[in-house]
PDB file of C-alpha atoms in Angstrom:
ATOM      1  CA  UNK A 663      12.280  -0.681 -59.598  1.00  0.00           C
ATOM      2  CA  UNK A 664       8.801  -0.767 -59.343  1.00  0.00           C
ATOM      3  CA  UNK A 665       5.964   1.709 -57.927  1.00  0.00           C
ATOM      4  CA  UNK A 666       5.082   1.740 -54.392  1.00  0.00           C
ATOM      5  CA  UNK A 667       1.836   1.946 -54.062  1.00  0.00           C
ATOM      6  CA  UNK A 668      -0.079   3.281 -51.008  1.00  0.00           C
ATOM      7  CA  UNK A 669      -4.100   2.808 -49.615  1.00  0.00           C
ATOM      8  CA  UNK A 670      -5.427   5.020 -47.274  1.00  0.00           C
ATOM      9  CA  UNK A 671      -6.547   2.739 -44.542  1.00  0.00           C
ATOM     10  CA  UNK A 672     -10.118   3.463 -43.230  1.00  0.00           C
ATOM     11  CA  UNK A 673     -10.217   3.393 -39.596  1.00  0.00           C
ATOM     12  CA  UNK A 674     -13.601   2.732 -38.109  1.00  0.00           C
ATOM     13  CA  UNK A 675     -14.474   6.021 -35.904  1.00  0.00           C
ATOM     14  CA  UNK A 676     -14.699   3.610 -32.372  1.00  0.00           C
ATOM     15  CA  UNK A 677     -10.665   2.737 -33.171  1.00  0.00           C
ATOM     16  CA  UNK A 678     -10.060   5.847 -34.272  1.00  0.00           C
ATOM     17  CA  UNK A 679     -11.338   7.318 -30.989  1.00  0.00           C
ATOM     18  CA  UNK A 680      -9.445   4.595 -28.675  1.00  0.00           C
ATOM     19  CA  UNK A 681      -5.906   5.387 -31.137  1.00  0.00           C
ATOM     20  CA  UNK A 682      -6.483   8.741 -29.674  1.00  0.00           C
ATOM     21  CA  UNK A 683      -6.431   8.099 -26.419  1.00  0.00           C
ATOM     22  CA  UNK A 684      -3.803   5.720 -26.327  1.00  0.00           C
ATOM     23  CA  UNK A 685      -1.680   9.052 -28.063  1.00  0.00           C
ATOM     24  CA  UNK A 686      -3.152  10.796 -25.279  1.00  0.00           C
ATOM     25  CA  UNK A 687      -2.229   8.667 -22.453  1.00  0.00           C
ATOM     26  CA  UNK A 688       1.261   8.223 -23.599  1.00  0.00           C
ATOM     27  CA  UNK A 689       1.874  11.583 -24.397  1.00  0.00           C
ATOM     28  CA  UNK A 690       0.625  13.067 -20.510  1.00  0.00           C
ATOM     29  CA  UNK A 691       1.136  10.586 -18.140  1.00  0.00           C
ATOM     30  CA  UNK A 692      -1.621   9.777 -15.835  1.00  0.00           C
ATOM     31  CA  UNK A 693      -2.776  11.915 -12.298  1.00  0.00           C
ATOM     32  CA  UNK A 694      -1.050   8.947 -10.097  1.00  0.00           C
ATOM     33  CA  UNK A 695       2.095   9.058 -11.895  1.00  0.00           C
ATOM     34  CA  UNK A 696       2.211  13.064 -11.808  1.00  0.00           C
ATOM     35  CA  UNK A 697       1.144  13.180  -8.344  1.00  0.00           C
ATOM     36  CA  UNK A 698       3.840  10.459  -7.280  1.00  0.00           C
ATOM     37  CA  UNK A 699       6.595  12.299  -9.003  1.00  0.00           C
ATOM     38  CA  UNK A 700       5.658  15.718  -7.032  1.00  0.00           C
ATOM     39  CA  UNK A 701       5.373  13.630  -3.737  1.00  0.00           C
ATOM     40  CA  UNK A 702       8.519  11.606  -4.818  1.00  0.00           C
ATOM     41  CA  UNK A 703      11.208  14.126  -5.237  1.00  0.00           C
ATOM     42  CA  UNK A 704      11.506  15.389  -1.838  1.00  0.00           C
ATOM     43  CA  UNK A 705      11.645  11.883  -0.037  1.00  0.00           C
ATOM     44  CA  UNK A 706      14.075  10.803  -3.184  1.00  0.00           C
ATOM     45  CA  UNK A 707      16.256  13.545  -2.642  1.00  0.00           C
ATOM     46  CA  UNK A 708      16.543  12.802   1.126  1.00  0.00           C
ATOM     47  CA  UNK A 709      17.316   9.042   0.525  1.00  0.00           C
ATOM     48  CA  UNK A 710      20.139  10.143  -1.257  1.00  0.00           C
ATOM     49  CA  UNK A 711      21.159  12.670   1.881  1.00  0.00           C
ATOM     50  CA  UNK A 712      21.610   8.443   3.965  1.00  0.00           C
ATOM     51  CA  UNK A 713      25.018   7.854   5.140  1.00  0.00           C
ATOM     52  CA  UNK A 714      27.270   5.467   3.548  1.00  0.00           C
ATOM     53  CA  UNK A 715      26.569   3.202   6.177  1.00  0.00           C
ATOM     54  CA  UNK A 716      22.863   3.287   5.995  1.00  0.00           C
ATOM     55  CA  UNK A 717      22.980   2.875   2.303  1.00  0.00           C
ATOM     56  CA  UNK A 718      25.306  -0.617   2.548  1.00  0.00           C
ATOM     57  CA  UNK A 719      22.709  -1.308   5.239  1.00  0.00           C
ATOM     58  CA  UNK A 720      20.030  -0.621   2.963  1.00  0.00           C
ATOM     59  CA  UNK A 721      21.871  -2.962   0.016  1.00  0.00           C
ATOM     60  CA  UNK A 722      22.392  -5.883   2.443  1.00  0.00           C
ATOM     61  CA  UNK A 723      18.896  -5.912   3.380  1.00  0.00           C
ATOM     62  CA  UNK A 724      17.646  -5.614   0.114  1.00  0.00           C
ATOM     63  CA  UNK A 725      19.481  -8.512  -1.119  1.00  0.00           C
ATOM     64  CA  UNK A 726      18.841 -10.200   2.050  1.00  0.00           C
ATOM     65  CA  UNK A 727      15.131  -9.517   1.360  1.00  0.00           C
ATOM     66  CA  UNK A 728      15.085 -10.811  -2.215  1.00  0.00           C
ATOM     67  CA  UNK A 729      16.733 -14.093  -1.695  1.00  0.00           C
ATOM     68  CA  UNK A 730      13.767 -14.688   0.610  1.00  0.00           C
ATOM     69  CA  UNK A 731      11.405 -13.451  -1.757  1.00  0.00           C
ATOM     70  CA  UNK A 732      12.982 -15.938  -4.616  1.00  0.00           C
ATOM     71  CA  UNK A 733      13.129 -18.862  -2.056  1.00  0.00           C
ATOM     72  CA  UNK A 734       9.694 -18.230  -1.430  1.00  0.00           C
ATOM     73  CA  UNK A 735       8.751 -18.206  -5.419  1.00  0.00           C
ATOM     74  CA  UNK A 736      10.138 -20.944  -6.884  1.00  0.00           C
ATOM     75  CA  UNK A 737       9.398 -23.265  -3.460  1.00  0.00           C
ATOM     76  CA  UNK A 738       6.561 -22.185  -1.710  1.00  0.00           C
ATOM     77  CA  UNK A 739       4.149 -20.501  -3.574  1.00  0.00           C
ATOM     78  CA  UNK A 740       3.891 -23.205  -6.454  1.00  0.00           C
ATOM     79  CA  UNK A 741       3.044 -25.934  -3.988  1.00  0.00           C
ATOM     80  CA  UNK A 742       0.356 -22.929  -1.445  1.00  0.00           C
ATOM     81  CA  UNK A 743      -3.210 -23.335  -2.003  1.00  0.00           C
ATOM     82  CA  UNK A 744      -5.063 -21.165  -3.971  1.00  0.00           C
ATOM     83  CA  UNK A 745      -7.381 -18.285  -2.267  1.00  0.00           C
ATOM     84  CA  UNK A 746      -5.616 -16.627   0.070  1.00  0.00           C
ATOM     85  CA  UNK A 747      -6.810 -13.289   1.613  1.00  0.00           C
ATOM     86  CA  UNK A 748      -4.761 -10.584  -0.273  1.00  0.00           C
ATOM     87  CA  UNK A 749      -6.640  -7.906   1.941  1.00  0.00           C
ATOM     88  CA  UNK A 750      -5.027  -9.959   4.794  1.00  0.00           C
ATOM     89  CA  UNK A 751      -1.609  -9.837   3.049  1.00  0.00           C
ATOM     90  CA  UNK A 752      -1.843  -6.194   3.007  1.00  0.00           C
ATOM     91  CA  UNK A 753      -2.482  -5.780   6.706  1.00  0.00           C
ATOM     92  CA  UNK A 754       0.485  -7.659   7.688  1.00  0.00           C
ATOM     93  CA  UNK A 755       2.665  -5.843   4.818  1.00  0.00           C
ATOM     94  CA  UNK A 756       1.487  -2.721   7.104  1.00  0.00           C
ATOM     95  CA  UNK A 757       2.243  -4.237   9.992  1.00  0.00           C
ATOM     96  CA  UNK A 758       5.542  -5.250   9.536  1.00  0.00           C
ATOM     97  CA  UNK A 759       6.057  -1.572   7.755  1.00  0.00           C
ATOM     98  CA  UNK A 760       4.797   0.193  10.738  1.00  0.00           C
ATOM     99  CA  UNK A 761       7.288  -1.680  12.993  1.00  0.00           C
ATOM    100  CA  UNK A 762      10.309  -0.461  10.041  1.00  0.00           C
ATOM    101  CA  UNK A 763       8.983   2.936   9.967  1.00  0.00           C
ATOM    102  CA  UNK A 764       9.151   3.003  14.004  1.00  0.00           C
ATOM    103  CA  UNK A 765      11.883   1.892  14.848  1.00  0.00           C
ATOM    104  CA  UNK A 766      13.696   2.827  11.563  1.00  0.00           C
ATOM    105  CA  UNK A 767      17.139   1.332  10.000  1.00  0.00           C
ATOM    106  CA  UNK A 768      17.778  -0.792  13.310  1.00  0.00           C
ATOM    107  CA  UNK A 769      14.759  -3.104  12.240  1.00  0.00           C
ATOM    108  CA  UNK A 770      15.430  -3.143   8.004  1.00  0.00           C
ATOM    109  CA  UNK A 771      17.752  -6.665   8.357  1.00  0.00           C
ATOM    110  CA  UNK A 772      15.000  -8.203  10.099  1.00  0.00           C
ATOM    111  CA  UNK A 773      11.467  -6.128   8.800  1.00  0.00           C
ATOM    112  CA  UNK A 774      12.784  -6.445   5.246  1.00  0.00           C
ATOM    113  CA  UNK A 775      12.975 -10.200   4.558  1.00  0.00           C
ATOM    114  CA  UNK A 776       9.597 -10.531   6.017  1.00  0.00           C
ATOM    115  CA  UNK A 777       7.611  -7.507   4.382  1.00  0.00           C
ATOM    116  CA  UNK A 778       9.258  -8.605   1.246  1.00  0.00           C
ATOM    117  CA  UNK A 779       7.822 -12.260   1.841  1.00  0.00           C
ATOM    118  CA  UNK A 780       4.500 -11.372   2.618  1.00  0.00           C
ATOM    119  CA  UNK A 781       4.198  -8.906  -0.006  1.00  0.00           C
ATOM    120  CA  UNK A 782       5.431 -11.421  -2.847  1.00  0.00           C
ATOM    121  CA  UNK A 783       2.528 -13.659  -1.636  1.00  0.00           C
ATOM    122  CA  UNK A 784      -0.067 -11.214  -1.909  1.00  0.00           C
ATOM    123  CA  UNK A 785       1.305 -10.388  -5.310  1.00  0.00           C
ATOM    124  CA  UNK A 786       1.440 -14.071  -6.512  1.00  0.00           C
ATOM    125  CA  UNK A 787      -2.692 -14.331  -5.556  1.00  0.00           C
ATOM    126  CA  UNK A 788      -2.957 -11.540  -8.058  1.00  0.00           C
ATOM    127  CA  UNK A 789      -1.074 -13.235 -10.449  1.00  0.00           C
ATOM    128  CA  UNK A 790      -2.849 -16.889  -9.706  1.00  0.00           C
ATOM    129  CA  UNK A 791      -6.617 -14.804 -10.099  1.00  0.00           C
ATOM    130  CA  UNK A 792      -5.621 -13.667 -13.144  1.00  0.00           C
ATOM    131  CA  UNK A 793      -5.231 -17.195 -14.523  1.00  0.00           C
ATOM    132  CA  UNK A 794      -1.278 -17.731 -14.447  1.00  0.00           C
ATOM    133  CA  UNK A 795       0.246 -20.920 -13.736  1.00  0.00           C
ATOM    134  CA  UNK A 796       2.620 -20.506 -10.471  1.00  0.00           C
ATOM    135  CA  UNK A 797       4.282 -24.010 -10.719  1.00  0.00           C
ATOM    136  CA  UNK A 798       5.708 -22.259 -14.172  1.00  0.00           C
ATOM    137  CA  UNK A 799       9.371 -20.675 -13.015  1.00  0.00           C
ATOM    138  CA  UNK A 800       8.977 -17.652 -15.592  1.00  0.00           C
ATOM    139  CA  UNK A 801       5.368 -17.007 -13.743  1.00  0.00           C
ATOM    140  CA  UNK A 802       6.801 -17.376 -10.199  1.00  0.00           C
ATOM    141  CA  UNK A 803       9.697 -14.920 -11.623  1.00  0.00           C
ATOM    142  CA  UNK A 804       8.253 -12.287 -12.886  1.00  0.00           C
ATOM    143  CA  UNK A 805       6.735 -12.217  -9.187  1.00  0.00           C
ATOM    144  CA  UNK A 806       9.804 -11.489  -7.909  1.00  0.00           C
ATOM    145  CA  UNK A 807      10.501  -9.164 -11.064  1.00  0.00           C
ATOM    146  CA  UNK A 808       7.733  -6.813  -9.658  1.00  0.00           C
ATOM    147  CA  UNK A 809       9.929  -5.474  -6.952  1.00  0.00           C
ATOM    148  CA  UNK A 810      12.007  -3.734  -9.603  1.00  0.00           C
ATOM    149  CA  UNK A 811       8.884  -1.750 -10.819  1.00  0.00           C
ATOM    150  CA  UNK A 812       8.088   0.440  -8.406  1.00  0.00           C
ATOM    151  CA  UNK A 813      10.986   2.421  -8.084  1.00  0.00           C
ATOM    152  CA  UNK A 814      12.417   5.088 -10.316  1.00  0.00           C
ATOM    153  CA  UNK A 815      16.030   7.448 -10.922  1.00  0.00           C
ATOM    154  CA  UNK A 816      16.169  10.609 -11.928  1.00  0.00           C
ATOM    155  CA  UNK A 817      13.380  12.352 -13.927  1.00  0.00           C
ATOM    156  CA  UNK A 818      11.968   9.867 -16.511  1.00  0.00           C
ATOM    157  CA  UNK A 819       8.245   9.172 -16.142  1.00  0.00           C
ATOM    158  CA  UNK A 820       6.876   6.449 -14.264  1.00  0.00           C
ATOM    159  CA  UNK A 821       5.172   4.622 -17.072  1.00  0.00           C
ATOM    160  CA  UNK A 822       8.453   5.293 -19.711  1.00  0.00           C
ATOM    161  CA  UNK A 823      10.558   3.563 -16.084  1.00  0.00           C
ATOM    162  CA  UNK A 824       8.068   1.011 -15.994  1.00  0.00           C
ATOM    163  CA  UNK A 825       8.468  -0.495 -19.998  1.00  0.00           C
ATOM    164  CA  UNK A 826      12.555   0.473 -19.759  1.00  0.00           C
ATOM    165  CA  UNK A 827      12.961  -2.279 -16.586  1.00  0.00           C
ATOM    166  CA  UNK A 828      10.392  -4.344 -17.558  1.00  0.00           C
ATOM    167  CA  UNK A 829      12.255  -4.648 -21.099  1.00  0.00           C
ATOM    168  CA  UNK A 830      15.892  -4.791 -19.211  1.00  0.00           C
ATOM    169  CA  UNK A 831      15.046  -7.750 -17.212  1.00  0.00           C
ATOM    170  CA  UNK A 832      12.713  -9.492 -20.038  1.00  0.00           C
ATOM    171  CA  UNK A 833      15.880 -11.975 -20.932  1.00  0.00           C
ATOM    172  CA  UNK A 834      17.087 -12.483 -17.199  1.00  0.00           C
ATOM    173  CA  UNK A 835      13.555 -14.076 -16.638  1.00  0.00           C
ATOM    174  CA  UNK A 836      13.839 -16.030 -19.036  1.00  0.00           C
ATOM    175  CA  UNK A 837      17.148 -17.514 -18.697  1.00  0.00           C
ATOM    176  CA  UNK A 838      17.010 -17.712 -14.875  1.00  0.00           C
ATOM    177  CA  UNK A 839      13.438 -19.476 -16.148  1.00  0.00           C
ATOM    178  CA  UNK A 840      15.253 -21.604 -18.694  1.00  0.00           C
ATOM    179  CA  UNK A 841      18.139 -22.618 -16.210  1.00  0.00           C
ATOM    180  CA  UNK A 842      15.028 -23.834 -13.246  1.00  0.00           C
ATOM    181  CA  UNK A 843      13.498 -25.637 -15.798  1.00  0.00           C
ATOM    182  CA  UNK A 844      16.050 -27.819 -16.833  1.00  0.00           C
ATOM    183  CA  UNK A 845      17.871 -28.497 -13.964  1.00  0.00           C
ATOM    184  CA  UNK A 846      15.067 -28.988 -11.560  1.00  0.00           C
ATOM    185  CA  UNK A 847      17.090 -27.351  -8.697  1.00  0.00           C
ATOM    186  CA  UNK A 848      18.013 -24.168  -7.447  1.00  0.00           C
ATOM    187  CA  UNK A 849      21.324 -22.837  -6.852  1.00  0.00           C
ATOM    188  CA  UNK A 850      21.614 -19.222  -5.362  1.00  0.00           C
ATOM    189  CA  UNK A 851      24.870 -18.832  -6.982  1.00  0.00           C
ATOM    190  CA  UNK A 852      23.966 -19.530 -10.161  1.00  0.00           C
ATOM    191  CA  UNK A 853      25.422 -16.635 -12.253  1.00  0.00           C
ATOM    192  CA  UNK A 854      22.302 -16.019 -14.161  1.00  0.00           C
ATOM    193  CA  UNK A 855      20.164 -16.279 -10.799  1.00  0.00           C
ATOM    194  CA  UNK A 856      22.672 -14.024  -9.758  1.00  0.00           C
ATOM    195  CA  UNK A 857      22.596 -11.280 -12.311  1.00  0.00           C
ATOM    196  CA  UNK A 858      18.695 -11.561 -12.543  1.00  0.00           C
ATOM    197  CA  UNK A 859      18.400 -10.693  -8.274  1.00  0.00           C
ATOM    198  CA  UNK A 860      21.276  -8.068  -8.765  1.00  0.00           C
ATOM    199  CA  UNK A 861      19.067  -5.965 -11.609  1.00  0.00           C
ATOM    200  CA  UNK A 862      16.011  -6.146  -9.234  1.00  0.00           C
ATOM    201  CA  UNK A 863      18.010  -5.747  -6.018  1.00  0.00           C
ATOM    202  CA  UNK A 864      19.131  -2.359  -7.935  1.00  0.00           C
ATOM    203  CA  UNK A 865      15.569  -0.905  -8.542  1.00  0.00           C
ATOM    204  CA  UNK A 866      14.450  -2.152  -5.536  1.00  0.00           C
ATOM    205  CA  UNK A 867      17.021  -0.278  -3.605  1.00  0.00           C
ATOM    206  CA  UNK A 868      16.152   2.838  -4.639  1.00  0.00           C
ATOM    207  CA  UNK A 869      12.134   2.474  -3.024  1.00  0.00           C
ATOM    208  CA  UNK A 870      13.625   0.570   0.124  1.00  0.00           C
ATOM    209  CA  UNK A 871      15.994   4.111   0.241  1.00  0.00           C
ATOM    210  CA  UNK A 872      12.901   6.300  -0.537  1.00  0.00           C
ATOM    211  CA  UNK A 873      11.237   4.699   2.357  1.00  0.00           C
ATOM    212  CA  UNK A 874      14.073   5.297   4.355  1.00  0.00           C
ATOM    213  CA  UNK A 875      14.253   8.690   3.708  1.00  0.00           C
ATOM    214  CA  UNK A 876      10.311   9.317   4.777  1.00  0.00           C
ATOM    215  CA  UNK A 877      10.878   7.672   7.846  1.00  0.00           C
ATOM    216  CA  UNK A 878      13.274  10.106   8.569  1.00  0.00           C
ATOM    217  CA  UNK A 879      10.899  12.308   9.459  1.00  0.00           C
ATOM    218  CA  UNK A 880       9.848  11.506  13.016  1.00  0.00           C
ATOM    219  CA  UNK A 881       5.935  12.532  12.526  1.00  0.00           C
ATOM    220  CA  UNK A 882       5.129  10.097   9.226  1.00  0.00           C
ATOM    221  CA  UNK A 883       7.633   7.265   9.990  1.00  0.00           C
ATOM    222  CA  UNK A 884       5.033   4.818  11.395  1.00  0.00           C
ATOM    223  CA  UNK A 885       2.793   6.033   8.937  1.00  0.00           C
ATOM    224  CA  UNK A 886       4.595   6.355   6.360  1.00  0.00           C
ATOM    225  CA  UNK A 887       6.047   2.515   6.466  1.00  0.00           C
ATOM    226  CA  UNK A 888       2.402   1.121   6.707  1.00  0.00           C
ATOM    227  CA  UNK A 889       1.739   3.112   3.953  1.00  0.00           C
ATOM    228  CA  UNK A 890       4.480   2.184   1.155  1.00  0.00           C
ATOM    229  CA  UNK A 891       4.149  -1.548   2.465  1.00  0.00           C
ATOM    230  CA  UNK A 892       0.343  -1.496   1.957  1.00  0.00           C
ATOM    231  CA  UNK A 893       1.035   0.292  -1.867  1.00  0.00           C
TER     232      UNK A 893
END
């Protein structure tokens, strides 16, 4: 069996210095993340103090809410002209969020589906300003896929959440991608259109729950609905 033989690599000092901070940043997550994960626990823990019947609420909506969103995706968006006011988005995001956080779990079958629309649509002009190609299904996908980033369970860090569901739904996008693309048509109950809204309905859930939670709180529940809608 022959030797192995190993070089010491020189590393230049300017990638030398950037390897340490990536080491860094992995290894202490940033201020926002921290910050959010102080903030988060209390509102998490009372989104999981919701009734049964406020958390089936909660699921219906969400799903409701997605559908929408995916409707709105892989129809809409692709054909919508390019430039629209994200700032503009935003404002309605918070207005629709101010009229959930007011009124509460009454409004979340109706509020939902539309802060869910108009917050896709400011999130696809990100993606089309940063070159991406919307008439592409996996593009207009992974649109939708952002819904299931925001949220998180238990304890894990935000950016450790962020890579797990971003790698758990990698191959749903692409086959619900693969299945557009070759049939030309959509079909809501298409199992893998199915299974690809069900993972992000799950993670979703949990931030339309949060929300919940904070508007429980009589004093921040306006507020507090413009506020995770405009986020």
């Amino acid at each position: 069996m022959g030797r192995l033989t190993l070089r010491r690599m020189r590393i230049a000092e300017s990638d030398l210095a950037a390897l340490e901070r990536a080491v860094q940043s992995l290894e202490h997550p940033g201020l926002a993340a921290r910050l959010a994960g102080l903030v988060g626990r209390p509102i998490e823990l009372l989104g999981r103090a919701l009734p049964e019947s406020a958390s089936q609420a909660i699921a219906a909506a969400t799903a409701k809410g997605l559908q929408a969103a995916l409707k709105v995706a892989l129809l809409t968006i692709r054909r919508s002209p390019a430039g629209g006011s994200q700032l503009l988005h935003k404002y309605l995001a918070m207005a629709s969020g101010a009229a959930g956080g007011t009124f509460g779990l009454a409004t979340l079958p109706l509020e939902l589906p539309v802060s869910t629309i108009i917050m896709l649509r400011s999130i696809a002009e990100i993606a089309r300003s940063e070159g991406e190609n919307l008439s592409d299904p996996e593009a207009a996908l992974s649109c939708v896929q952002v819904f299931a980033l925001g949220g998180r369970t238990g304890t894990g860090e935000l950016e450790g959440g962020y890579f797990a569901v971003r790698g758990m739904l990698a191959k749903s996008v692409t086959e619900a991608a693969r299945y557009i693309a070759e049939r030309g048509i959509i079909e809501e109950g298409a199992p893998v259109l199915v299974r690809f809204l069900g993972q992000v309905a799950s993670r979703f859930g949990v931030v339309v729950t949060q929300k919940l939670g904070a508007q429980a709180i009589p004093v921040i529940g306006a507020l507090g609905g413009a506020a995770v809608n405009y986020a």
